[in-house]
PDB file of C-alpha atoms in Angstrom:
ATOM      1  CA  MET A   1       6.189   8.439   9.414  1.00 94.00           C
ATOM      2  CA  HIS A   2       2.677   7.609   8.317  1.00 96.00           C
ATOM      3  CA  LEU A   3       1.336   8.167   4.796  1.00 95.00           C
ATOM      4  CA  ARG A   4      -2.316   7.565   3.901  1.00 96.00           C
ATOM      5  CA  ARG A   5      -3.386   7.628   0.269  1.00 96.00           C
ATOM      6  CA  LEU A   6      -6.723   7.213  -1.465  1.00 96.00           C
ATOM      7  CA  ARG A   7      -6.027   5.610  -4.818  1.00 95.00           C
ATOM      8  CA  LEU A   8      -8.329   6.157  -7.774  1.00 95.00           C
ATOM      9  CA  ALA A   9      -8.934   4.442 -11.122  1.00 94.00           C
ATOM     10  CA  ASP A  10     -10.882   6.394 -13.717  1.00 94.00           C
ATOM     11  CA  GLY A  11     -11.619   8.941 -10.988  1.00 95.00           C
ATOM     12  CA  ARG A  12     -13.284   6.380  -8.721  1.00 96.00           C
ATOM     13  CA  PRO A  13     -11.938   5.130  -5.353  1.00 97.00           C
ATOM     14  CA  VAL A  14     -10.234   1.750  -5.557  1.00 97.00           C
ATOM     15  CA  SER A  15      -8.093   1.506  -2.434  1.00 97.00           C
ATOM     16  CA  VAL A  16      -6.959   3.139   0.762  1.00 98.00           C
ATOM     17  CA  ASP A  17      -3.276   2.621   1.551  1.00 97.00           C
ATOM     18  CA  ASP A  18      -1.744   3.242   4.966  1.00 97.00           C
ATOM     19  CA  ALA A  19       2.046   2.998   4.994  1.00 97.00           C
ATOM     20  CA  TRP A  20       4.649   3.559   7.677  1.00 97.00           C
ATOM     21  CA  TYR A  21       8.309   4.451   7.106  1.00 95.00           C
ATOM     22  CA  ASN A  22      11.237   4.836   9.482  1.00 90.00           C
ATOM     23  CA  PRO A  23      12.355   8.505   9.256  1.00 88.00           C
ATOM     24  CA  GLU A  24      15.944   7.267   9.568  1.00 90.00           C
ATOM     25  CA  HIS A  25      15.646   5.738   6.077  1.00 91.00           C
ATOM     26  CA  ALA A  26      13.381   8.282   4.382  1.00 91.00           C
ATOM     27  CA  ALA A  27      13.809  11.640   6.116  1.00 89.00           C
ATOM     28  CA  GLY A  28      11.766  14.230   4.230  1.00 89.00           C
ATOM     29  CA  LEU A  29       9.562  11.724   2.398  1.00 91.00           C
ATOM     30  CA  LEU A  30       6.435  13.640   3.363  1.00 89.00           C
ATOM     31  CA  ASP A  31       7.940  16.872   1.994  1.00 91.00           C
ATOM     32  CA  ILE A  32       8.209  15.720  -1.626  1.00 90.00           C
ATOM     33  CA  ASP A  33       5.623  15.217  -4.396  1.00 89.00           C
ATOM     34  CA  LEU A  34       4.014  11.824  -3.803  1.00 88.00           C
ATOM     35  CA  THR A  35       1.313  11.980  -6.454  1.00 87.00           C
ATOM     36  CA  GLY A  36       3.272   9.389  -8.437  1.00 87.00           C
ATOM     37  CA  SER A  37       5.004   6.210  -7.310  1.00 91.00           C
ATOM     38  CA  VAL A  38       6.227   6.239  -3.715  1.00 93.00           C
ATOM     39  CA  TYR A  39       8.629   3.424  -4.613  1.00 93.00           C
ATOM     40  CA  LYS A  40      10.189   5.548  -7.363  1.00 93.00           C
ATOM     41  CA  ALA A  41      10.542   8.420  -4.888  1.00 93.00           C
ATOM     42  CA  LEU A  42      12.192   6.126  -2.320  1.00 93.00           C
ATOM     43  CA  ALA A  43      14.720   5.013  -4.943  1.00 94.00           C
ATOM     44  CA  ALA A  44      15.400   8.440  -6.484  1.00 93.00           C
ATOM     45  CA  GLN A  45      15.450  10.556  -3.332  1.00 91.00           C
ATOM     46  CA  PHE A  46      16.720   8.140  -0.698  1.00 93.00           C
ATOM     47  CA  GLY A  47      18.559   5.371  -2.569  1.00 93.00           C
ATOM     48  CA  HIS A  48      16.210   2.611  -1.413  1.00 95.00           C
ATOM     49  CA  GLN A  49      15.119   0.546  -4.414  1.00 95.00           C
ATOM     50  CA  ILE A  50      12.281  -1.735  -3.304  1.00 96.00           C
ATOM     51  CA  ASP A  51      13.254  -5.163  -4.620  1.00 96.00           C
ATOM     52  CA  ARG A  52      10.877  -7.514  -2.807  1.00 96.00           C
ATOM     53  CA  ALA A  53       7.935  -7.661  -0.429  1.00 97.00           C
ATOM     54  CA  ARG A  54       6.114 -10.144   1.771  1.00 97.00           C
ATOM     55  CA  GLN A  55       2.376  -9.749   1.670  1.00 96.00           C
ATOM     56  CA  SER A  56      -0.787 -11.415   2.882  1.00 97.00           C
ATOM     57  CA  VAL A  57      -4.334 -10.816   1.681  1.00 96.00           C
ATOM     58  CA  ARG A  58      -7.695 -11.654   3.212  1.00 96.00           C
ATOM     59  CA  SER A  59     -11.305 -10.603   3.002  1.00 96.00           C
ATOM     60  CA  GLU A  60     -12.759  -8.451   5.786  1.00 97.00           C
ATOM     61  CA  GLY A  61     -15.447  -5.879   6.444  1.00 97.00           C
ATOM     62  CA  ALA A  62     -14.396  -2.294   5.749  1.00 98.00           C
ATOM     63  CA  PRO A  63     -13.542  -0.273   8.865  1.00 97.00           C
ATOM     64  CA  ALA A  64     -15.706   2.875   9.144  1.00 98.00           C
ATOM     65  CA  ASP A  65     -12.982   5.313   7.997  1.00 98.00           C
ATOM     66  CA  VAL A  66     -11.991   3.106   5.044  1.00 98.00           C
ATOM     67  CA  GLY A  67     -15.612   2.505   4.025  1.00 98.00           C
ATOM     68  CA  ALA A  68     -16.233   6.261   4.011  1.00 98.00           C
ATOM     69  CA  LEU A  69     -13.200   6.921   1.776  1.00 98.00           C
ATOM     70  CA  LEU A  70     -14.026   4.064  -0.605  1.00 98.00           C
ATOM     71  CA  GLY A  71     -17.711   4.952  -0.720  1.00 97.00           C
ATOM     72  CA  THR A  72     -18.769   1.469   0.361  1.00 96.00           C
ATOM     73  CA  GLY A  73     -19.868   2.127   3.922  1.00 96.00           C
ATOM     74  CA  THR A  74     -18.824   0.337   7.090  1.00 97.00           C
ATOM     75  CA  GLY A  75     -18.619  -3.447   6.894  1.00 97.00           C
ATOM     76  CA  ALA A  76     -18.681  -3.749   3.096  1.00 97.00           C
ATOM     77  CA  PRO A  77     -16.455  -6.597   1.845  1.00 96.00           C
ATOM     78  CA  VAL A  78     -12.937  -5.440   0.988  1.00 97.00           C
ATOM     79  CA  LEU A  79      -9.658  -7.178   0.254  1.00 97.00           C
ATOM     80  CA  ALA A  80      -7.199  -6.338   3.040  1.00 98.00           C
ATOM     81  CA  PHE A  81      -3.468  -6.480   2.276  1.00 98.00           C
ATOM     82  CA  ASP A  82      -0.647  -6.411   4.827  1.00 98.00           C
ATOM     83  CA  ARG A  83       2.806  -5.889   3.300  1.00 97.00           C
ATOM     84  CA  VAL A  84       6.416  -5.364   4.338  1.00 98.00           C
ATOM     85  CA  SER A  85       8.611  -4.056   1.499  1.00 97.00           C
ATOM     86  CA  TYR A  86      12.389  -4.382   1.430  1.00 96.00           C
ATOM     87  CA  SER A  87      15.423  -2.788  -0.160  1.00 95.00           C
ATOM     88  CA  GLY A  88      17.998  -5.544   0.170  1.00 95.00           C
ATOM     89  CA  ALA A  89      17.869  -6.731   3.782  1.00 95.00           C
ATOM     90  CA  LEU A  90      16.388  -3.431   5.023  1.00 95.00           C
ATOM     91  CA  ALA A  91      12.632  -3.284   5.732  1.00 96.00           C
ATOM     92  CA  ILE A  92      11.625   0.102   4.266  1.00 96.00           C
ATOM     93  CA  GLU A  93       7.843   0.078   4.418  1.00 97.00           C
ATOM     94  CA  HIS A  94       5.026  -1.580   6.342  1.00 98.00           C
ATOM     95  CA  SER A  95       1.664  -1.030   4.688  1.00 98.00           C
ATOM     96  CA  ARG A  96      -1.977  -1.952   5.084  1.00 98.00           C
ATOM     97  CA  SER A  97      -4.283  -1.527   2.104  1.00 98.00           C
ATOM     98  CA  TRP A  98      -7.993  -2.048   1.613  1.00 98.00           C
ATOM     99  CA  TYR A  99      -9.317  -2.604  -1.930  1.00 98.00           C
ATOM    100  CA  ARG A 100     -12.921  -2.475  -3.052  1.00 97.00           C
ATOM    101  CA  SER A 101     -13.692  -6.066  -3.969  1.00 93.00           C
ATOM    102  CA  ASP A 102     -16.036  -4.912  -6.747  1.00 93.00           C
ATOM    103  CA  ARG A 103     -13.289  -2.848  -8.460  1.00 91.00           C
ATOM    104  CA  TYR A 104     -10.195  -4.980  -7.985  1.00 90.00           C
ATOM    105  CA  SER A 105      -9.147  -8.360  -9.234  1.00 89.00           C
ATOM    106  CA  LEU A 106      -6.263 -10.421  -7.855  1.00 87.00           C
ATOM    107  CA  ASN A 107      -4.483 -12.760 -10.286  1.00 90.00           C
ATOM    108  CA  MET A 108      -1.827 -15.331  -9.434  1.00 87.00           C
ATOM    109  CA  GLU A 109       0.334 -17.921 -11.082  1.00 93.00           C
ATOM    110  CA  VAL A 110       1.226 -20.980  -9.060  1.00 91.00           C
ATOM    111  CA  ARG A 111       4.313 -22.954 -10.031  1.00 94.00           C
ATOM    112  CA  LEU A 112       4.923 -26.405  -8.623  1.00 90.00           C
TER     113      LEU A 112
END
């Protein structure tokens, strides 16, 4: 199943999220209210608590459809995330997200 969401902050576009789910693990996901947290819905409705994810991030030019949704236009710099989210050993979600680089900040802590 494929879910595409335009996420807003203060009424302005911040990101476009494309996520794919195996219907075997989330049958009916697209039939419930997803205006809130999809992860909360996965836990409450399907018993899959997301407990970890592997993710990469890079800078790229916005694809035409993403640029139109974000209001940046094609090729504008965006932060592109690729993530696989897990509930235990089970991969529940594969997602791609594009964030406006002028409206999003990424913070990290590095421990050595």
